[in-house]
Tab-separated table of C-alpha atoms in Angstrom:
chain	number	residue	atom	x	y	z
A	129	UNK	CA	-22.047	68.993	40.454
A	130	UNK	CA	-25.867	69.100	40.866
A	131	UNK	CA	-28.358	71.811	41.793
A	132	UNK	CA	-29.604	69.638	44.656
A	133	UNK	CA	-26.093	69.541	46.094
A	134	UNK	CA	-25.904	73.327	46.159
A	135	UNK	CA	-29.378	73.497	47.695
A	136	UNK	CA	-28.314	71.068	50.414
A	137	UNK	CA	-25.351	73.258	51.251
A	138	UNK	CA	-27.597	76.311	51.425
A	139	UNK	CA	-30.104	74.436	53.595
A	140	UNK	CA	-27.292	73.434	55.954
A	141	UNK	CA	-26.273	77.040	56.363
A	142	UNK	CA	-29.902	78.127	56.826
A	143	UNK	CA	-30.529	75.488	59.495
A	144	UNK	CA	-27.470	76.550	61.457
A	145	UNK	CA	-28.379	80.202	61.124
A	146	UNK	CA	-32.016	79.690	62.247
A	147	UNK	CA	-30.946	77.654	65.241
A	148	UNK	CA	-28.446	80.325	66.263
A	149	UNK	CA	-30.996	83.160	65.898
A	150	UNK	CA	-33.498	81.298	68.083
A	151	UNK	CA	-30.868	80.885	70.729
A	152	UNK	CA	-30.199	84.643	70.638
A	153	UNK	CA	-33.926	85.458	70.970
A	154	UNK	CA	-34.497	83.214	74.011
A	155	UNK	CA	-31.265	84.231	75.624
A	156	UNK	CA	-31.370	86.173	78.861
A	157	UNK	CA	-28.370	88.182	77.736
A	158	UNK	CA	-25.724	85.852	79.036
A	159	UNK	CA	-22.482	86.556	77.259
A	160	UNK	CA	-21.613	82.849	77.053
A	161	UNK	CA	-24.799	82.046	75.091
A	162	UNK	CA	-24.215	84.889	72.620
A	163	UNK	CA	-20.617	83.810	72.109
A	164	UNK	CA	-21.695	80.227	71.401
A	165	UNK	CA	-24.276	81.528	68.900
A	166	UNK	CA	-21.654	83.591	67.082
A	167	UNK	CA	-19.284	80.604	66.849
A	168	UNK	CA	-22.097	78.379	65.535
A	169	UNK	CA	-22.970	80.837	62.760
A	170	UNK	CA	-19.319	81.177	61.797
A	171	UNK	CA	-18.822	77.418	61.596
A	172	UNK	CA	-22.017	76.968	59.601
A	173	UNK	CA	-20.951	79.634	57.107
A	174	UNK	CA	-17.544	78.034	56.682
A	175	UNK	CA	-19.057	74.574	56.165
A	176	UNK	CA	-21.599	75.857	53.652
A	177	UNK	CA	-18.889	77.718	51.747
A	178	UNK	CA	-16.657	74.651	51.728
A	179	UNK	CA	-19.418	72.420	50.381
A	180	UNK	CA	-20.434	74.967	47.741
A	181	UNK	CA	-16.849	75.363	46.502
A	182	UNK	CA	-16.429	71.589	46.379
A	183	UNK	CA	-19.672	71.126	44.447
A	184	UNK	CA	-18.895	73.897	41.982
A	185	UNK	CA	-15.379	72.581	41.430
A	186	UNK	CA	-16.742	69.106	40.713
A	187	UNK	CA	-19.330	70.578	38.352
A	188	UNK	CA	-16.648	72.444	36.402
A	189	UNK	CA	-14.538	69.294	36.144
A	190	UNK	CA	-17.467	67.200	34.944
A	191	UNK	CA	-18.432	69.818	32.375
A	192	UNK	CA	-14.884	69.800	31.029
A	193	UNK	CA	-14.940	66.015	30.828
A	194	UNK	CA	-18.253	66.033	28.959
A	195	UNK	CA	-16.916	68.600	26.485
A	196	UNK	CA	-13.757	66.569	25.921
A	197	UNK	CA	-15.801	63.402	25.474
A	198	UNK	CA	-18.081	65.115	22.953
A	199	UNK	CA	-15.098	66.509	21.060
A	200	UNK	CA	-13.747	62.976	20.661
A	201	UNK	CA	-16.818	62.041	18.598
A	202	UNK	CA	-16.573	64.895	16.122
A	203	UNK	CA	-15.191	64.047	12.660
A	204	UNK	CA	-11.412	64.272	12.744
A	205	UNK	CA	-9.066	64.067	9.757
A	206	UNK	CA	-5.362	63.644	9.128
A	207	UNK	CA	-3.433	63.975	5.897
A	208	UNK	CA	-0.381	62.036	4.758
A	209	UNK	CA	1.299	62.612	1.384
A	210	UNK	CA	-1.848	64.098	-0.113
A	211	UNK	CA	-4.225	61.397	1.182
A	212	UNK	CA	-6.864	62.581	3.660
A	213	UNK	CA	-8.092	60.018	6.191
A	214	UNK	CA	-11.052	60.357	8.547
A	215	UNK	CA	-9.838	58.852	11.812
A	216	UNK	CA	-12.970	59.375	13.947
A	217	UNK	CA	-16.630	60.308	13.681
A	218	UNK	CA	-17.115	58.193	10.534
A	219	UNK	CA	-20.068	55.871	9.900
A	220	UNK	CA	-18.358	52.807	11.417
A	221	UNK	CA	-16.816	54.580	14.381
A	222	UNK	CA	-17.669	53.074	17.792
A	223	UNK	CA	-18.970	55.964	19.866
A	224	UNK	CA	-21.607	56.614	22.471
A	225	UNK	CA	-25.163	56.646	21.166
A	226	UNK	CA	-24.606	54.938	17.814
A	227	UNK	CA	-22.898	51.663	18.618
A	228	UNK	CA	-26.206	49.772	18.403
A	229	UNK	CA	-26.766	51.104	14.897
A	230	UNK	CA	-23.775	49.255	13.510
A	231	UNK	CA	-24.265	46.838	10.646
A	232	UNK	CA	-23.240	43.409	11.899
A	233	UNK	CA	-21.677	40.787	9.668
A	234	UNK	CA	-23.702	37.980	8.113
A	235	UNK	CA	-21.973	35.447	10.351
A	236	UNK	CA	-22.732	37.358	13.532
A	237	UNK	CA	-26.347	38.034	12.557
A	238	UNK	CA	-26.921	34.338	11.819
A	239	UNK	CA	-25.640	33.381	15.262
A	240	UNK	CA	-27.827	35.994	16.944
A	241	UNK	CA	-30.983	34.849	15.172
A	242	UNK	CA	-30.207	31.221	16.016
A	243	UNK	CA	-30.010	32.173	19.682
A	244	UNK	CA	-33.289	34.084	19.489
A	245	UNK	CA	-34.953	31.132	17.777
A	246	UNK	CA	-33.690	28.763	20.457
A	247	UNK	CA	-35.135	31.028	23.165
A	248	UNK	CA	-38.456	31.050	21.348
A	249	UNK	CA	-38.483	27.265	21.006
A	250	UNK	CA	-37.642	26.798	24.680
A	251	UNK	CA	-40.474	29.125	25.657
A	252	UNK	CA	-42.979	27.327	23.452
A	253	UNK	CA	-42.146	23.951	25.016
A	254	UNK	CA	-43.106	25.004	28.548
A	255	UNK	CA	-46.273	26.359	30.172
A	256	UNK	CA	-49.833	26.488	28.919
A	257	UNK	CA	-51.096	27.725	25.575
A	258	UNK	CA	-51.338	31.313	26.766
A	259	UNK	CA	-47.759	31.283	28.009
A	260	UNK	CA	-46.644	29.801	24.681
A	261	UNK	CA	-48.427	32.580	22.817
A	262	UNK	CA	-46.805	35.233	25.021
A	263	UNK	CA	-43.328	33.757	24.613
A	264	UNK	CA	-43.796	33.571	20.851
A	265	UNK	CA	-44.549	37.262	20.678
A	266	UNK	CA	-41.756	38.285	23.047
A	267	UNK	CA	-39.056	36.102	21.464
A	268	UNK	CA	-39.907	36.596	17.795
A	269	UNK	CA	-36.570	37.295	16.053
A	270	UNK	CA	-36.630	40.708	14.468
A	271	UNK	CA	-34.606	43.890	14.026
A	272	UNK	CA	-35.733	47.511	13.953
A	273	UNK	CA	-33.965	50.140	11.859
A	274	UNK	CA	-33.466	53.134	14.127
A	275	UNK	CA	-31.509	55.239	11.702
A	276	UNK	CA	-30.452	54.885	8.076
A	277	UNK	CA	-28.636	56.827	5.398
A	278	UNK	CA	-29.597	56.582	1.749
A	279	UNK	CA	-26.580	56.067	-0.484
A	280	UNK	CA	-26.428	56.940	-4.146
A	281	UNK	CA	-25.299	54.448	-6.785
A	282	UNK	CA	-21.829	53.100	-6.189
A	283	UNK	CA	-19.127	54.159	-8.663
A	284	UNK	CA	-17.707	51.776	-11.254
A	285	UNK	CA	-15.606	49.097	-9.631
A	286	UNK	CA	-17.196	49.473	-6.192
A	287	UNK	CA	-18.840	46.369	-4.778
A	288	UNK	CA	-19.794	47.621	-1.304
A	289	UNK	CA	-20.165	50.868	0.669
A	290	UNK	CA	-16.982	49.816	2.498
A	291	UNK	CA	-14.044	48.681	0.372
A	292	UNK	CA	-10.738	47.035	1.106
A	293	UNK	CA	-7.778	48.607	-0.666
A	294	UNK	CA	-6.399	46.840	-3.738
A	295	UNK	CA	-4.121	47.789	-6.589
A	296	UNK	CA	-6.968	48.443	-9.032
A	297	UNK	CA	-9.242	50.288	-6.578
A	298	UNK	CA	-7.096	52.073	-3.993
A	299	UNK	CA	-9.858	54.673	-3.531
A	300	UNK	CA	-12.837	52.311	-3.644
A	301	UNK	CA	-13.389	52.499	-7.431
A	302	UNK	CA	-11.560	51.692	-10.637
A	303	UNK	CA	-8.575	53.927	-11.207
A	304	UNK	CA	-8.725	52.594	-14.732
A	305	UNK	CA	-11.142	49.822	-15.595
A	306	UNK	CA	-8.931	46.870	-16.621
A	307	UNK	CA	-11.652	45.550	-18.963
A	308	UNK	CA	-11.798	48.841	-20.856
A	309	UNK	CA	-8.197	48.651	-22.009
A	310	UNK	CA	-8.064	47.813	-25.721
A	311	UNK	CA	-4.481	46.503	-25.889
A	312	UNK	CA	-1.965	44.910	-23.568
A	313	UNK	CA	1.036	46.605	-25.150
A	314	UNK	CA	1.331	48.986	-22.212
A	315	UNK	CA	0.806	46.408	-19.472
A	316	UNK	CA	4.116	47.181	-17.788
A	317	UNK	CA	3.430	50.915	-17.494
A	318	UNK	CA	-0.163	50.223	-16.394
A	319	UNK	CA	0.834	47.856	-13.578
A	320	UNK	CA	3.704	50.074	-12.587
A	321	UNK	CA	1.352	53.037	-12.165
A	322	UNK	CA	-1.133	50.918	-10.201
A	323	UNK	CA	1.611	49.619	-7.917
A	324	UNK	CA	2.882	53.130	-7.205
A	325	UNK	CA	-0.625	54.272	-6.243
A	326	UNK	CA	-1.126	51.232	-4.018
A	327	UNK	CA	2.188	51.835	-2.237
A	328	UNK	CA	1.165	55.417	-1.548
A	329	UNK	CA	-1.938	54.185	0.318
A	330	UNK	CA	0.087	51.484	2.103
A	331	UNK	CA	2.544	54.107	3.338
A	332	UNK	CA	-0.379	56.207	4.609
A	333	UNK	CA	-1.591	53.213	6.619
A	334	UNK	CA	1.922	52.733	7.999
A	335	UNK	CA	1.911	56.332	9.199
A	336	UNK	CA	-1.448	55.745	10.876
A	337	UNK	CA	-0.035	52.680	12.642
A	338	UNK	CA	2.856	54.732	13.973
A	339	UNK	CA	0.474	57.370	15.315
A	340	UNK	CA	-2.489	55.245	16.471
A	341	UNK	CA	-1.284	51.661	16.918
A	342	UNK	CA	-0.358	48.631	14.839
A	343	UNK	CA	-3.898	47.243	14.846
A	344	UNK	CA	-5.521	50.052	12.806
A	345	UNK	CA	-6.757	49.406	9.260
A	346	UNK	CA	-7.184	51.790	6.358
A	347	UNK	CA	-10.199	51.232	4.088
A	348	UNK	CA	-12.321	53.325	1.733
A	349	UNK	CA	-15.876	54.263	2.732
A	350	UNK	CA	-18.433	55.360	0.141
A	351	UNK	CA	-20.785	56.117	3.030
A	352	UNK	CA	-18.302	58.793	4.159
A	353	UNK	CA	-16.810	59.551	0.715
A	354	UNK	CA	-13.366	59.206	2.213
A	355	UNK	CA	-10.638	56.937	3.458
A	356	UNK	CA	-11.420	55.958	7.036
A	357	UNK	CA	-9.317	54.423	9.785
A	358	UNK	CA	-10.745	51.445	11.659
A	359	UNK	CA	-9.764	50.484	15.204
A	360	UNK	CA	-10.640	47.135	16.866
A	361	UNK	CA	-13.777	48.545	18.539
A	362	UNK	CA	-15.256	49.842	15.263
A	363	UNK	CA	-18.008	48.092	13.332
A	364	UNK	CA	-16.906	45.827	10.455
A	365	UNK	CA	-13.340	45.788	11.790
A	366	UNK	CA	-13.097	41.992	11.629
A	367	UNK	CA	-14.640	41.923	8.148
A	368	UNK	CA	-12.193	44.350	6.568
A	369	UNK	CA	-8.513	43.960	5.692
A	370	UNK	CA	-5.577	46.284	6.056
A	371	UNK	CA	-4.182	48.074	3.033
A	372	UNK	CA	-0.809	46.385	3.487
A	373	UNK	CA	-2.368	42.927	3.343
A	374	UNK	CA	-3.498	43.654	-0.229
A	375	UNK	CA	0.124	43.704	-1.405
A	376	UNK	CA	0.223	39.904	-1.083
A	377	UNK	CA	-2.328	39.621	-3.904
A	378	UNK	CA	-0.028	41.691	-6.108
A	379	UNK	CA	2.942	39.502	-5.206
A	380	UNK	CA	0.901	36.373	-5.982
A	381	UNK	CA	0.037	37.753	-9.442
A	382	UNK	CA	3.715	38.486	-10.111
A	383	UNK	CA	4.751	34.989	-9.007
A	384	UNK	CA	2.011	33.495	-11.177
A	385	UNK	CA	3.317	35.364	-14.203
A	386	UNK	CA	0.310	37.652	-14.686
A	387	UNK	CA	2.417	40.752	-14.023
A	388	UNK	CA	5.934	41.314	-15.282
A	389	UNK	CA	8.280	41.111	-12.302
A	390	UNK	CA	10.725	43.588	-13.829
A	391	UNK	CA	7.966	46.200	-14.113
A	392	UNK	CA	7.141	46.369	-10.400
A	393	UNK	CA	9.936	44.710	-8.390
A	394	UNK	CA	11.921	47.914	-7.793
A	395	UNK	CA	8.807	49.699	-6.453
A	396	UNK	CA	7.985	46.813	-4.116
A	397	UNK	CA	11.586	46.564	-2.922
A	398	UNK	CA	11.648	50.280	-2.171
A	399	UNK	CA	8.754	49.790	0.243
A	400	UNK	CA	10.134	46.675	1.907
A	401	UNK	CA	8.459	43.912	-0.132
A	402	UNK	CA	10.707	41.237	-1.610
A	403	UNK	CA	9.835	39.082	-4.598
């Protein structure tokens, strides 16, 4: 794999060859000595060749593995029923070199800072004044921004760069601002259209689960301007909800009488949801 490995193999061959040449020079012409020298050179050449081939083969394998590993971190997309989803290489994707740049949840950050503060307090309670001063500097709770991306203003209806799916904002923004509607005469057609759009996203998430596992979640990312798929090792995974889980809110609104059951029940039934 390494240059030093190839050099070692070459040095091995050179050492054998030098030793054999010296033996030939000091030889008195005995045939047995010359024969032994010839055998030594042959064995050295074979050993050097074997080591070189082994090293080069390992190097080729490692290079292939590095290329494959790098390819896994490139943005990758899939498309289901007209909806494009970024499945890797997005801003929350857990991958080598950026995992420490993830935005942690408020709960997790609070716990971390409490631990740092406790370390600082423990350090200040022991040792002399100089030690206390040193510990205070070393244990001061702080975070450094290593990399950031400026986002433009969020669209109407968006409340965060990363959005759960719901019936009014299946793509991270209002499909139609509910507060802008002047009458409620067309409520049934409005909620029917919203339910159909939500079911389309839910079915996309179901396809992702079939392909990538039941624990994936589909959300909308304004940081990536796309739907993205989250896996358990991605940032914000525990803070976000699956698209399918949003259907329960719709069912609750129907049961509470806010949405006409007859307007949406056939759509929900078609996709396996019973009222």
